[in-house]
mmCIF file of C-alpha atoms in Angstrom:
data_model
loop_
_atom_site.group_PDB
_atom_site.id
_atom_site.type_symbol
_atom_site.label_atom_id
_atom_site.label_comp_id
_atom_site.label_asym_id
_atom_site.label_seq_id
_atom_site.Cartn_x
_atom_site.Cartn_y
_atom_site.Cartn_z
ATOM 1 C CA MET A 202 9.120 21.472 -0.687
ATOM 2 C CA GLU A 203 7.924 20.860 2.801
ATOM 3 C CA ILE A 204 7.694 17.488 4.517
ATOM 4 C CA ILE A 205 4.170 16.301 5.343
ATOM 5 C CA MET A 206 3.001 13.598 7.748
ATOM 6 C CA ILE A 207 -0.424 12.003 7.132
ATOM 7 C CA GLU A 208 -2.386 9.021 8.426
ATOM 8 C CA GLY A 209 -4.821 6.970 6.386
ATOM 9 C CA THR A 210 -5.609 3.682 4.697
ATOM 10 C CA VAL A 211 -4.203 1.918 1.641
ATOM 11 C CA ILE A 212 -7.102 1.459 -0.784
ATOM 12 C CA SER A 213 -5.240 -0.169 -3.681
ATOM 13 C CA ASP A 214 -6.211 -3.754 -4.364
ATOM 14 C CA GLU A 215 -2.757 -4.232 -5.802
ATOM 15 C CA ILE A 216 0.497 -2.430 -5.086
ATOM 16 C CA LYS A 217 2.183 -2.068 -8.456
ATOM 17 C CA VAL A 218 5.913 -2.264 -9.074
ATOM 18 C CA LEU A 219 6.981 -0.027 -11.929
ATOM 19 C CA LYS A 220 10.113 -0.698 -13.962
ATOM 20 C CA THR A 221 12.715 2.027 -14.220
ATOM 21 C CA ASP A 222 15.677 2.392 -16.543
ATOM 22 C CA ASN A 223 18.237 2.679 -13.741
ATOM 23 C CA GLY A 224 17.108 -0.491 -11.915
ATOM 24 C CA VAL A 225 15.743 1.216 -8.787
ATOM 25 C CA PRO A 226 12.389 -0.296 -7.695
ATOM 26 C CA LEU A 227 9.377 2.012 -7.677
ATOM 27 C CA CYS A 228 6.072 1.039 -6.030
ATOM 28 C CA ARG A 229 2.790 2.822 -6.705
ATOM 29 C CA PHE A 230 -0.338 2.645 -4.536
ATOM 30 C CA THR A 231 -3.449 4.666 -3.712
ATOM 31 C CA PHE A 232 -3.820 6.072 -0.219
ATOM 32 C CA SER A 233 -6.954 7.547 1.366
ATOM 33 C CA ALA A 234 -6.506 10.258 3.984
ATOM 34 C CA ASN A 235 -9.241 12.624 5.199
ATOM 35 C CA SER A 236 -11.576 11.495 2.395
ATOM 36 C CA THR A 237 -9.052 12.434 -0.302
ATOM 37 C CA ASN A 238 -7.227 9.901 -2.451
ATOM 38 C CA LEU A 239 -3.510 10.319 -3.051
ATOM 39 C CA ASN A 240 -1.340 8.608 -5.630
ATOM 40 C CA CYS A 241 1.751 7.561 -3.707
ATOM 41 C CA LEU A 242 5.196 6.469 -4.827
ATOM 42 C CA ILE A 243 7.842 4.739 -2.757
ATOM 43 C CA THR A 244 11.308 4.018 -4.099
ATOM 44 C CA GLY A 245 14.614 2.512 -3.107
ATOM 45 C CA LYS A 246 15.286 -0.351 -0.714
ATOM 46 C CA ILE A 247 12.240 0.366 1.417
ATOM 47 C CA ALA A 248 10.045 -0.384 -1.604
ATOM 48 C CA TYR A 249 10.800 -4.098 -1.208
ATOM 49 C CA THR A 250 9.855 -4.192 2.479
ATOM 50 C CA PHE A 251 6.795 -2.050 1.772
ATOM 51 C CA LEU A 252 5.654 -4.485 -0.915
ATOM 52 C CA TYR A 253 6.054 -7.402 1.501
ATOM 53 C CA GLU A 254 4.433 -5.817 4.581
ATOM 54 C CA VAL A 255 1.568 -3.688 3.263
ATOM 55 C CA GLU A 256 -1.689 -4.789 1.632
ATOM 56 C CA ASN A 257 -5.162 -3.389 1.024
ATOM 57 C CA ASN A 258 -6.877 -1.806 4.093
ATOM 58 C CA THR A 259 -3.633 -1.379 6.030
ATOM 59 C CA VAL A 260 -3.618 1.782 8.163
ATOM 60 C CA LEU A 261 -0.363 3.710 7.735
ATOM 61 C CA SER A 262 1.361 6.850 8.851
ATOM 62 C CA LEU A 263 3.328 8.336 5.944
ATOM 63 C CA THR A 264 6.018 10.989 5.895
ATOM 64 C CA GLY A 265 6.922 12.523 2.567
ATOM 65 C CA LYS A 266 6.641 15.285 0.008
ATOM 66 C CA ILE A 267 4.228 16.199 -2.773
ATOM 67 C CA ASN A 268 5.878 16.632 -6.177
ATOM 68 C CA ARG A 269 4.813 18.900 -9.021
ATOM 69 C CA LYS A 270 2.626 16.144 -10.539
ATOM 70 C CA ASN A 271 0.623 16.069 -7.285
ATOM 71 C CA GLN A 272 1.970 12.642 -6.273
ATOM 72 C CA PHE A 273 2.956 11.895 -2.689
ATOM 73 C CA ILE A 274 6.583 10.714 -2.508
ATOM 74 C CA VAL A 275 6.952 8.525 0.599
ATOM 75 C CA LEU A 276 10.166 8.999 2.559
ATOM 76 C CA GLN A 277 9.190 6.936 5.595
ATOM 77 C CA TYR A 278 6.200 4.842 6.645
ATOM 78 C CA PHE A 279 4.890 3.249 9.830
ATOM 79 C CA ILE A 280 2.278 0.504 9.987
ATOM 80 C CA LEU A 281 -0.406 1.446 12.502
ATOM 81 C CA LYS A 282 -2.862 -1.413 11.913
ATOM 82 C CA LYS A 283 -2.917 -4.443 9.642
ATOM 83 C CA PRO A 284 -6.219 -5.765 8.263
ATOM 84 C CA THR A 285 -7.772 -8.719 10.057
ATOM 85 C CA TYR A 286 -9.066 -11.761 8.286
ATOM 86 C CA PHE A 287 -11.051 -13.225 11.132
ATOM 87 C CA GLY A 288 -13.727 -15.536 9.786
ATOM 88 C CA LYS A 289 -12.291 -15.922 6.280
ATOM 89 C CA ILE A 290 -11.210 -19.271 4.923
ATOM 90 C CA PHE A 291 -7.869 -19.606 3.137
ATOM 91 C CA ASN A 292 -6.554 -22.317 0.854
ATOM 92 C CA TYR A 293 -3.083 -23.804 1.136
ATOM 93 C CA LYS A 294 -1.423 -20.966 -0.821
ATOM 94 C CA GLY A 295 -2.780 -18.284 1.499
ATOM 95 C CA HIS A 296 -5.419 -16.826 -0.825
ATOM 96 C CA ALA A 297 -8.933 -16.208 0.425
ATOM 97 C CA LEU A 298 -11.458 -18.676 -0.907
ATOM 98 C CA PRO A 299 -14.685 -17.363 -2.413
ATOM 99 C CA PHE A 300 -17.823 -18.058 -0.425
ATOM 100 C CA SER A 301 -20.031 -20.410 -2.393
ATOM 101 C CA LYS A 302 -23.454 -21.745 -1.509
ATOM 102 C CA ASN A 303 -24.516 -25.170 -2.611
ATOM 103 C CA TYR A 304 -28.228 -25.336 -3.368
#
């Protein structure tokens, strides 16, 4: 297997944590690069930091391998750009509030 480096955007609304039998965390997310969508997996200790730092529409540079199931296994990641929430209103828990119009 050869190591590949790609740049793109996280398009998953939710980064999922999958349970494993051996107790190692495994995160799954969808990544868009060059108009193709990749199913990506990240495992080990960096899965916790990835889960904390990355959200939808984050631009990343990923280094990893493609396995036989055509999934991209992330070995290393770099955050290039975080999404901006300029103009959105948040409640006290940090969630975006829906825009409602009172008629």
